Coordinates of C-alpha atoms and ligand atoms in Angstrom, one line a residue:
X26 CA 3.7 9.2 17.7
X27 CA 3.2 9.0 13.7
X28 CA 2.4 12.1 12.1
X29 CA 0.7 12.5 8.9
X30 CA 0.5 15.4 6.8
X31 CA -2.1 15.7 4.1
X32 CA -3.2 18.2 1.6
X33 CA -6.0 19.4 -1.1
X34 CA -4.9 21.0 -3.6
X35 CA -4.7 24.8 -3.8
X36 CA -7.9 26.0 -5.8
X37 CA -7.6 28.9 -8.0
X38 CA -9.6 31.7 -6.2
X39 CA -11.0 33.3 -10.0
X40 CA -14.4 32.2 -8.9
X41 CA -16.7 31.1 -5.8
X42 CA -16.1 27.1 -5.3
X43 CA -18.3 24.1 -7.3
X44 CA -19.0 21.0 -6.2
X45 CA -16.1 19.5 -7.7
X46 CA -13.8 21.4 -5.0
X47 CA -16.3 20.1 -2.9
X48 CA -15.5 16.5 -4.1
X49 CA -11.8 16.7 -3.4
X50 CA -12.3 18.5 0.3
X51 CA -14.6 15.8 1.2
X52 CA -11.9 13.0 0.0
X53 CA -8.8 14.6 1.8
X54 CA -10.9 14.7 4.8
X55 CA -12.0 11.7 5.1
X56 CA -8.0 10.8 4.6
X57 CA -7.5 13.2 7.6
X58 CA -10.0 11.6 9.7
X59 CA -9.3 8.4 9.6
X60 CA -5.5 9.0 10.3
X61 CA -6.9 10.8 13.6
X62 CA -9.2 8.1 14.4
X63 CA -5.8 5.6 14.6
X64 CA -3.9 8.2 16.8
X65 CA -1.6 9.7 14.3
X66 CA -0.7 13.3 14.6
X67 CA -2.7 14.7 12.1
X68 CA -2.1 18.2 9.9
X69 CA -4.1 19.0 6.9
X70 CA -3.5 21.8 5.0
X71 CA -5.5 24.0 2.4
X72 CA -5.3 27.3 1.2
X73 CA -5.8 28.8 -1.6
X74 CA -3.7 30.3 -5.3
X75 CA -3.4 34.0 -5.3
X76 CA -0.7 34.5 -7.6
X77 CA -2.6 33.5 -11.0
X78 CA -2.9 35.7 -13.8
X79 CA -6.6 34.4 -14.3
X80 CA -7.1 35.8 -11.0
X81 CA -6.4 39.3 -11.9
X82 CA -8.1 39.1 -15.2
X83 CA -11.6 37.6 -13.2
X84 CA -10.9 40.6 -10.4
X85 CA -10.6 43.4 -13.9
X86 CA -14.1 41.8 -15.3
X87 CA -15.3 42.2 -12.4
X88 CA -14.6 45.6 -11.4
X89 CA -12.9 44.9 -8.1
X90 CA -9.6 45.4 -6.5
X91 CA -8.0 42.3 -6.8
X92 CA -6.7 42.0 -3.3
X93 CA -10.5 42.5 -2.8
X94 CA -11.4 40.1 -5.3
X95 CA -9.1 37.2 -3.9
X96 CA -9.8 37.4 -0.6
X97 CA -13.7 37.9 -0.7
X98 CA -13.7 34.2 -2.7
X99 CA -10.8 32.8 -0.6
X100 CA -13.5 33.0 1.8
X101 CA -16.2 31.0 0.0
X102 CA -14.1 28.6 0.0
X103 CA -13.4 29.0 3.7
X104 CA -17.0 28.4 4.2
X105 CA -17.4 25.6 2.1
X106 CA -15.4 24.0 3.9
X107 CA -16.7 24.9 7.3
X108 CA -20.1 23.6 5.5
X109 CA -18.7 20.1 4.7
X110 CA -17.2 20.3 8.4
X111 CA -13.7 19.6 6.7
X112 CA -11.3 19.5 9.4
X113 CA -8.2 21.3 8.2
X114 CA -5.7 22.9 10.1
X115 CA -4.6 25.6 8.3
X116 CA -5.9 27.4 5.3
X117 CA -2.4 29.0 3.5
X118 CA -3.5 32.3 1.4
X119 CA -0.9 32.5 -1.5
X120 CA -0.8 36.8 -1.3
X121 CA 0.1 36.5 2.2
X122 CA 3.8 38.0 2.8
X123 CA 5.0 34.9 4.6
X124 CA 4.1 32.5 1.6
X125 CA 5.7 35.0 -0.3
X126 CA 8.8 34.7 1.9
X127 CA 9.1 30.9 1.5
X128 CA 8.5 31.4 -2.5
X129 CA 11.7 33.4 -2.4
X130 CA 13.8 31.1 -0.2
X131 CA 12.6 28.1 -2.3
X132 CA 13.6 30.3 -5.3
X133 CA 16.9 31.1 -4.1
X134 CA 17.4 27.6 -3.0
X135 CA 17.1 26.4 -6.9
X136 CA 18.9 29.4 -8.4
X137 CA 21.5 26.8 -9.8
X138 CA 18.9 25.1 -11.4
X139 CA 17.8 28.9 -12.7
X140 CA 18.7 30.8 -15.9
X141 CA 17.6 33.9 -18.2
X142 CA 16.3 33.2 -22.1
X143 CA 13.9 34.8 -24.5
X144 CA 11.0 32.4 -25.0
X145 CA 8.1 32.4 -27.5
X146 CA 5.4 30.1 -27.0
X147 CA 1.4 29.2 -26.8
X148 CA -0.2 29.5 -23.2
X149 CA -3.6 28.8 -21.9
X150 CA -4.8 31.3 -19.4
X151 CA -7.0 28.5 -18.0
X152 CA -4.2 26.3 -16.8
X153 CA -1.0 28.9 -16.5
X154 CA 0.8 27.0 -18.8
X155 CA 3.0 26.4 -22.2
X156 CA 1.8 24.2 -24.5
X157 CA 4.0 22.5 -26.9
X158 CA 1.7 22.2 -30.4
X159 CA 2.0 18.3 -30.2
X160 CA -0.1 18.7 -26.7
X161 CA -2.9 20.3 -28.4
X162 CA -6.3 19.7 -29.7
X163 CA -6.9 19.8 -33.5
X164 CA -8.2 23.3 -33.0
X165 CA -5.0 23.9 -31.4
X166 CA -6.3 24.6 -28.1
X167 CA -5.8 22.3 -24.7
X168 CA -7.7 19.5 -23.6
X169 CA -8.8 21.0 -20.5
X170 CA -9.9 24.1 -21.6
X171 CA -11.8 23.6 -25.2
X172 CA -13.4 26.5 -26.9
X173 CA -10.5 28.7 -25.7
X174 CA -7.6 30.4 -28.2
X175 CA -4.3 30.0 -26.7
X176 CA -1.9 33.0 -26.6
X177 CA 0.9 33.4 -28.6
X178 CA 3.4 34.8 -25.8
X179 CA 6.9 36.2 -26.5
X180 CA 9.5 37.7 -23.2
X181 CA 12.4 37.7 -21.7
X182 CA 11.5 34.6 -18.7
X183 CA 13.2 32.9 -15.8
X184 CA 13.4 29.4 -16.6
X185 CA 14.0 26.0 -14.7
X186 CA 16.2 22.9 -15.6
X187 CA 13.6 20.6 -15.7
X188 CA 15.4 18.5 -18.1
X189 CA 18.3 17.6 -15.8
X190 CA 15.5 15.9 -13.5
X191 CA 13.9 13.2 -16.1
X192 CA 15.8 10.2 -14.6
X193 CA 15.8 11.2 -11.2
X194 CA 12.1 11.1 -11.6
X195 CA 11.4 8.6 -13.8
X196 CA 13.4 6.2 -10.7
X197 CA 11.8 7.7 -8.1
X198 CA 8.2 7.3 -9.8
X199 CA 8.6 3.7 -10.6
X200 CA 10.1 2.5 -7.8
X201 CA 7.1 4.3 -6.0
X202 CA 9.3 5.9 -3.4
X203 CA 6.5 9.1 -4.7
X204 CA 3.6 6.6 -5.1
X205 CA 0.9 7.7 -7.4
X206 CA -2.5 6.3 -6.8
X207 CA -4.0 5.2 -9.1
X208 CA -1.7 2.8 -11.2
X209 CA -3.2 4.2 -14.1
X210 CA -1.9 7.6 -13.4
X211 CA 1.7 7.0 -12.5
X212 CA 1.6 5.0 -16.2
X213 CA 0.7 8.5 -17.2
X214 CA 3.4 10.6 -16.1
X215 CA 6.2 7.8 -16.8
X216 CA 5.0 7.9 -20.6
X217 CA 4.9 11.8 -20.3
X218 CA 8.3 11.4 -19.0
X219 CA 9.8 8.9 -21.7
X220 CA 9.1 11.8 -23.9
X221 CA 12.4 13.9 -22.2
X222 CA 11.3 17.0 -20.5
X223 CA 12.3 20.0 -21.8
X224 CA 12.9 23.4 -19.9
X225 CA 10.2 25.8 -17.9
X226 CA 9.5 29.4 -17.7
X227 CA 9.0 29.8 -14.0
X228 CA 8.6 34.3 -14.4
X229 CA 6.7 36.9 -15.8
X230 CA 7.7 39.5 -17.0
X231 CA 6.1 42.7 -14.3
X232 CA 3.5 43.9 -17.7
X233 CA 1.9 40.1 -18.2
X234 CA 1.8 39.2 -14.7
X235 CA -0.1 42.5 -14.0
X236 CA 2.3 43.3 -11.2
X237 CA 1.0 40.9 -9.2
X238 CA 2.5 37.8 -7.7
X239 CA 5.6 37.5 -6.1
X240 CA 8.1 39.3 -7.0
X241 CA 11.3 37.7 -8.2
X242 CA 14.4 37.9 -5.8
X243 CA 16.9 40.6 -7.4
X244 CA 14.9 41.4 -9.8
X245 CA 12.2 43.7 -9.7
X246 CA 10.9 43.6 -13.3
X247 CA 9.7 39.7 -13.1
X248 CA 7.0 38.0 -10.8
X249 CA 7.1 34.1 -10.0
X250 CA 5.4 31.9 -12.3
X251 CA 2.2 30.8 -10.1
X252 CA 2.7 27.2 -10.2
X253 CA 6.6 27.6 -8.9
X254 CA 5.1 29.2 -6.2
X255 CA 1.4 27.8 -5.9
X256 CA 2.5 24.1 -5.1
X257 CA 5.2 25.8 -2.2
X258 CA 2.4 27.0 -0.4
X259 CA 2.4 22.9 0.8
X260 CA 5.3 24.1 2.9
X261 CA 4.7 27.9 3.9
X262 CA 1.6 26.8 5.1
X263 CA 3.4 24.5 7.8
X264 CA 6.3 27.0 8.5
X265 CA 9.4 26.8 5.8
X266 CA 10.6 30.3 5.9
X267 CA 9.1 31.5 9.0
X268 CA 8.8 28.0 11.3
X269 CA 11.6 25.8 11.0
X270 CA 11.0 23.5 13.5
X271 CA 7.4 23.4 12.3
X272 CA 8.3 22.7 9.3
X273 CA 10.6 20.0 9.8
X274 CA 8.4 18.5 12.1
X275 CA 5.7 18.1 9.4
X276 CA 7.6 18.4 5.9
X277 CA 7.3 16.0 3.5
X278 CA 3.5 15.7 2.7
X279 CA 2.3 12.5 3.3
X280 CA 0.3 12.7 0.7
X281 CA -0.9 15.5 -2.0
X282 CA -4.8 14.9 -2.8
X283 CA -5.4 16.2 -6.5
X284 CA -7.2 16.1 -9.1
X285 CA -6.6 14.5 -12.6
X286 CA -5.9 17.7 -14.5
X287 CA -2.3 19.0 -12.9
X288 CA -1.3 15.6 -12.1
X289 CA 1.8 16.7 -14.1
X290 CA 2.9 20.1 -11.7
X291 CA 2.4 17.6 -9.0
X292 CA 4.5 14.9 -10.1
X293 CA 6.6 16.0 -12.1
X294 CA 7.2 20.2 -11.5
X295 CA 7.3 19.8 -8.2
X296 CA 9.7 16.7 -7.2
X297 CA 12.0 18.3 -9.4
X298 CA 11.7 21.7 -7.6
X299 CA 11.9 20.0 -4.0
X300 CA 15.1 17.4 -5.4
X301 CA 16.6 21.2 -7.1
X302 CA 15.8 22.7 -3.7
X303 CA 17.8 19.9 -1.6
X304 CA 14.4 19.3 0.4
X305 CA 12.1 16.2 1.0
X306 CA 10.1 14.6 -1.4
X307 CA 6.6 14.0 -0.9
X308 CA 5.0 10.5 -0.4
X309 CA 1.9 9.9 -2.2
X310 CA 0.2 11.3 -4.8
X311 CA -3.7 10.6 -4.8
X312 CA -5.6 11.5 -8.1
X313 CA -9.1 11.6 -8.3
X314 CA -11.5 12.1 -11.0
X315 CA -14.0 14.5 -11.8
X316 CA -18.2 15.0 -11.9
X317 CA -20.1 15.4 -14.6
X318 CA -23.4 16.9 -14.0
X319 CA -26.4 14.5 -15.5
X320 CA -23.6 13.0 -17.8
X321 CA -22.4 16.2 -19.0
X322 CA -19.1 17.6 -18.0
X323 CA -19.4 20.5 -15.9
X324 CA -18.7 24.5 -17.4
X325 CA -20.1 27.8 -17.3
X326 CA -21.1 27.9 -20.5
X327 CA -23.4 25.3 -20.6
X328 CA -25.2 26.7 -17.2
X329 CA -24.8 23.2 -15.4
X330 CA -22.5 24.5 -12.5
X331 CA -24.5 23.5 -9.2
X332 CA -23.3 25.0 -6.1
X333 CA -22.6 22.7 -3.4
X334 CA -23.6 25.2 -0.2
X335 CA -27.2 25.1 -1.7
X336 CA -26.8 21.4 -1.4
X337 CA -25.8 21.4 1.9
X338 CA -28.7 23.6 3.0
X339 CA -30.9 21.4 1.7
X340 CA -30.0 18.3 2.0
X341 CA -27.0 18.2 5.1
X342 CA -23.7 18.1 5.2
X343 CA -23.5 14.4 5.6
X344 CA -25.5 13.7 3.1
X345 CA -23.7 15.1 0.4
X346 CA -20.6 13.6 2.3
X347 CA -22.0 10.5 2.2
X348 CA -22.8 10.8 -1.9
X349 CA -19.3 11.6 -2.8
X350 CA -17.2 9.0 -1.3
X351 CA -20.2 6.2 -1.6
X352 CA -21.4 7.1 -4.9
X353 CA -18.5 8.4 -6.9
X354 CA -15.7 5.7 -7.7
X355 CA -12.6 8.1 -6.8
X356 CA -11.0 6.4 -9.4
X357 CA -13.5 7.1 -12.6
X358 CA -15.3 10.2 -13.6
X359 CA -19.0 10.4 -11.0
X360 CA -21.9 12.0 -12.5
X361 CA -24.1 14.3 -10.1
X362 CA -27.9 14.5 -10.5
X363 CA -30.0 15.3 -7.9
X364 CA -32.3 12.3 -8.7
X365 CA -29.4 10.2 -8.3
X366 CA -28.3 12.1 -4.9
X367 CA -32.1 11.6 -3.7
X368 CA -32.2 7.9 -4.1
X369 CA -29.0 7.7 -2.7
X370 CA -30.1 9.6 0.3
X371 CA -33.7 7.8 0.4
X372 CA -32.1 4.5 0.4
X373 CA -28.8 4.9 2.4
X374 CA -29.4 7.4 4.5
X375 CA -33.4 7.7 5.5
X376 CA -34.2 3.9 5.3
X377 CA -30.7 2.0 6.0
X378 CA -28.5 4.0 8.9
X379 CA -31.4 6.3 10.3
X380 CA -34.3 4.2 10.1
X381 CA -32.0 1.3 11.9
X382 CA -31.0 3.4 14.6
X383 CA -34.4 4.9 15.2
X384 CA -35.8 1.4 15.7
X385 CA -33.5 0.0 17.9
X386 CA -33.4 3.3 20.3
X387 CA -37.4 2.8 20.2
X388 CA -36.6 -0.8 21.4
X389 CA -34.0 -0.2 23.7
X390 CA -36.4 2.7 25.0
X391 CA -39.5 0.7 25.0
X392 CA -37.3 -2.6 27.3
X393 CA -35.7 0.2 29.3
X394 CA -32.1 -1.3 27.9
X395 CA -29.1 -0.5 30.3
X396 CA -26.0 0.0 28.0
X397 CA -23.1 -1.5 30.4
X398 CA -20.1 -2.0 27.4
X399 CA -17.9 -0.5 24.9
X400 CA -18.1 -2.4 21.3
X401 CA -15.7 -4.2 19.8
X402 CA -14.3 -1.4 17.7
X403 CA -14.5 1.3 20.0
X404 CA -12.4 -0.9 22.9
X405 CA -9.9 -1.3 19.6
X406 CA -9.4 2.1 18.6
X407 CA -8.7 2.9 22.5
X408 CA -6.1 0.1 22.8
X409 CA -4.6 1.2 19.4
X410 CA -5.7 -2.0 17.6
X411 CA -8.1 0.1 15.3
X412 CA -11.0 -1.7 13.9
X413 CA -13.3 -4.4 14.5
X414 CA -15.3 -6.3 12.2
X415 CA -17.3 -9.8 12.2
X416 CA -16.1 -11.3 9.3
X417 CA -12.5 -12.4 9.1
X418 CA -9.9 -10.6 7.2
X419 CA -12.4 -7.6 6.8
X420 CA -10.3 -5.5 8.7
X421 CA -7.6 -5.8 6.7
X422 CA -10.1 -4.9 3.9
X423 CA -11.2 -1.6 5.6
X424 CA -8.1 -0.7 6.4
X425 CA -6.3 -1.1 3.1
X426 CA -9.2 -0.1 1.5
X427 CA -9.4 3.5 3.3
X428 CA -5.4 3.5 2.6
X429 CA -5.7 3.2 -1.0
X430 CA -8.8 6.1 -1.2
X431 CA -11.3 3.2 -2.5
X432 CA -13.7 5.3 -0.1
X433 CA -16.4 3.8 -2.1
X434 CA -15.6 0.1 -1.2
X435 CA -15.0 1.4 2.7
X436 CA -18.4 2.1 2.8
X437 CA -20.0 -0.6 1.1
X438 CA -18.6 -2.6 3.9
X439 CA -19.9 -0.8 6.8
X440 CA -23.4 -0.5 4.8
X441 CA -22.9 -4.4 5.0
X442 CA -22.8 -3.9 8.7
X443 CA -25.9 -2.2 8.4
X444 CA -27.7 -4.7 6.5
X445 CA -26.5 -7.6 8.2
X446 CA -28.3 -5.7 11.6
X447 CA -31.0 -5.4 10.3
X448 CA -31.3 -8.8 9.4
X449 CA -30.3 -9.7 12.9
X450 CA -33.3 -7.8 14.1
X451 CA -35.9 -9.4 11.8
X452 CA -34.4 -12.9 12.2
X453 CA -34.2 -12.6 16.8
X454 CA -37.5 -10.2 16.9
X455 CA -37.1 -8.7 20.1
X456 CA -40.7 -7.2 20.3
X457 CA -41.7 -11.1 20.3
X458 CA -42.3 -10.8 24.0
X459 CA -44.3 -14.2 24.0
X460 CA -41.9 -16.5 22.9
X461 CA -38.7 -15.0 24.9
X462 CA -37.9 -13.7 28.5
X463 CA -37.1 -11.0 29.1
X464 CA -33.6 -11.3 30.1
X465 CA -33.3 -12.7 26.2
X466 CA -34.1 -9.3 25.3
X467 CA -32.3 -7.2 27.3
X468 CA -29.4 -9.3 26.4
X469 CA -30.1 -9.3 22.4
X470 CA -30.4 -5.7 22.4
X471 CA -27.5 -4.4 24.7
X472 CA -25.0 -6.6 23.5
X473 CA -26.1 -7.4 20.1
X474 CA -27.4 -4.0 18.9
X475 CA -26.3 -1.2 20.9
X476 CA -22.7 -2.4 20.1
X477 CA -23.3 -3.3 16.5
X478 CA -24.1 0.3 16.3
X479 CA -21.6 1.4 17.9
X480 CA -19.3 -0.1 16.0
X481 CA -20.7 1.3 12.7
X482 CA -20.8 4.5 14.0
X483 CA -17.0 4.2 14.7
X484 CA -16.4 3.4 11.4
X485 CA -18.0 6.1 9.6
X486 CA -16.0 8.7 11.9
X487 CA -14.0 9.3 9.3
X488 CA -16.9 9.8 6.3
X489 CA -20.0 11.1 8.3
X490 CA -18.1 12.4 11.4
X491 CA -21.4 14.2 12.6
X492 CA -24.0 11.3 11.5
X493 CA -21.3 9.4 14.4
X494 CA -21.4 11.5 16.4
X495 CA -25.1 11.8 16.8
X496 CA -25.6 8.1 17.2
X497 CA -22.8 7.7 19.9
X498 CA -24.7 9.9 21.9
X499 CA -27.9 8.5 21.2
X500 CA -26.1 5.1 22.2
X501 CA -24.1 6.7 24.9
X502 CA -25.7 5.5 27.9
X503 CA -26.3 4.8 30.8
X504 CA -29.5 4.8 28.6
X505 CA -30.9 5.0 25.6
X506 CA -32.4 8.5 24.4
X507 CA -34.3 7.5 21.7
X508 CA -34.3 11.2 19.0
X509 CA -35.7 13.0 15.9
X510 CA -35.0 10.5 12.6
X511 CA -31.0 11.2 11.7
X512 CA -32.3 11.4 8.0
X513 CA -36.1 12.5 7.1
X514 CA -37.2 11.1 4.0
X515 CA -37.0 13.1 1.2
Ligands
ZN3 ZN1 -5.9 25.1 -20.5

């Protein structure tokens, strides 16, 4: 059996989650569920970084314990998920003393690669990192985090030979044996890489990091730099320190689902501690983009923030599933209105998929329909051929679509599907009880409808696993139980 190993990434736990974490759960799910649906072994891992100094300085302002802090909004994001009915398998908390555990073996495993020096340098809070003054804005402050004065930093560090990596990377990169999706992206890091990389402070010293984090092996006076130990909770969280047989089973990630902003700890940091390390490399690298809110991008200090769990509430869980990996190109910044998610839902959602299945269940219903076969797609994904679909070649396209995250283009073809049903419908009339017999009928809708549907609701498993659920029951049979509208109109 194949197995595939996916991840999010790890969300600093400073605040409760947005809806762009929301974004990225939905996408790595839908990767997750569709490796299910073709009978791979499936784990999917999430969790979430502990070990941040912006962490401890959100728990100060706050007031609270930061132990107490952490784990109260590692839980939102718990529930977040549990609202979006992501299915991961493990949720990896960075304080917890077994990541700590695998931080330190990874450590000690790249102590060759590991030396002492007195640094001075910028660093942005906001991303836990050094900037060199040629990475900065003209106000001198970094591109992710405008408005904010960097820190002029001076101690004693740790720090990492990145630079003896640069050519092992740069190969590995553009021969894509790590594949970064999008092209655009892997262009990214091989210019950031023809640049030479230079050095990294992987410690803190005790006073800076707050005395938290994890400590650093034989030495008691520095903590880990988060990000040397953040993107190693990938592996505690499936056993390397505590589970080896777990962990080999699983290790390397089939692929790492991350956002645009720390595409550089994820393709660069990170191969380069796993090569230092002597351990497996991971496989693929998805980025994604971000949402704006009404065109604007979104930030606390302009008040936009919108808070996906109210979403949900309102509107469903598939719905808002449905908006993110229809509506949002994975590949290009999505803007978020909820106008824009109510037309969406209005036209997708309450008068394509639930207003189709609601009138053929009242037809099936009203001719007493016995359902007596499996589709065409359901039949395939039992005898491991995956996917049907009418047209030829389209497949292929589904399935290299879904394989290269174009979740967008995924479901454009199934809405096809649910267009070219409709049409069916309007074209054979099967209320037209005049002109055809009633074996006609029968026949039109059990074979031609019921399995049509069937089929779609196979192949939006993976994006609307509840919405596919519903309608295979409604579809299950022997007969048809026709039910409340999947989708009310808004
Ligand atoms: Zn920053």
């Amino acid at each position: 059996m194949n197995k595939f190993y996916v991840t999010t990434a790890i969300p600093y736990v400073n605040a409760k989650p947005h809806i762009g974490h929301a974004l990225e759960f939905v996408q790595a799910d839908a990767v997750a569920r569709y490796h299910r649906l073709i009978n791979h072994e499936v784990k999917f891992l999430t969790g979430s970084d502990e070990n941040a100094i912006k962490n401890v300085k959100a728990a100060e302002e706050a007031g609270v314990p930061v132990q107490e802090f952490i784990d109260k909004n590692a839980e939102l994001f718990k529930q977040l998920g549990e609202k979006l009915n992501i299915s991961f398998d493990v949720f990896q908390k960075g304080s917890s003393p077994q990541h700590h555990k695998a931080s330190q073996k990874l450590w000690e495993l790249c102590k060759h690669d590991i030396y002492k020096k007195e640094y001075t340098g910028k660093y942005c809070v906001g991303c836990e990192l050094f900037y060199e003054n040629s990475e900065l804005n003209e106000n001198g402050e970094c591109f992710e985090h405008p408005g904010k004065k960097l820190e002029e930093v001076s101690e004693e560090n740790y720090f990492f030979k990145l630079s003896n990596y640069t050519e092992q990377i740069k190969k590995l990169i553009e021969s894509d044996e790590i594949k970064i999706i999008p092209e655009n992206r892997k262009h990214e890091v091989l210019s950031f890489l023809k640049q030479g990389l230079n050095d990294i402070s992987i410690s803190r010293s005790n006073e800076r990091a707050k005395n938290w984090g994890v400590p650093v092996p034989g030495d008691p006076t520095q903590r880990m730099y988060v990000w040397f130990d953040a993107l190693n909770i990938y592996q505690s969280g499936i056993g390397f320190g505590s589970d080896e047989k777990e962990y080999e089973k699983w290790w390397p990630a089939d692929v790492h689902v991350i956002g645009k902003g720390i595409l550089r700890f994820h393709a660069i940091y990170w191969p380069a501690f796993l090569l230092s390390a002597g351990l497996k490399l991971p496989k693929t690298i998805f980025v994604h983009e971000y949402i704006t809110i009404n065109g604007e991008k979104m930030s606390k200090s302009i008040g936009n923030v919108i808070d996906p769990v109210q979403l949900i509430e309102k509107y469903g869980t598939d719905a808002l599933r449905l908006y993110f990996l229809k509506h949002v190109s994975p590949f290009s910044d999505g803007d978020f209105s909820e106008e824009k998610f109510k037309e969406a839902y209005n036209s997708d959602l309450a008068n394509g998929l639930g207003n189709l299945v609601a009138r053929v269940a009242k037809l099936c219903e009203n001719n007493d329909i016995n359902i007596r076969a499996i589709s065409k797609t359901e039949a395939g994904v039992q005898n491991k051929i995956i996917f049907w679909l009418p047209e030829p070649g389209l497949e292929k396209k589904y399935i290299e679509q879904v394989e290269n995250f174009k979740f967008n283009e995924v479901l454009n073809i199934v809405w096809q599907q649910i267009t070219n049903l409709d049409k069916k419908i309007a074209e054979f009339k099967p209320w037209d009880n005049e002109n055809k017999s009633k074996e006609e009928i029968e026949k039109f809708l059990a074979d031609d409808a019921v399995l049509s549907i069937r089929d779609i609701a196979k192949l939006l498993e993976p994006f609307l696993p509840e919405t596919a659920e519903k309608i295979e029951e409604i579809f299950k049979g022997p007969k048809v139980k026709a039910s409340a509208p999947l989708f009310p109109r808004i």
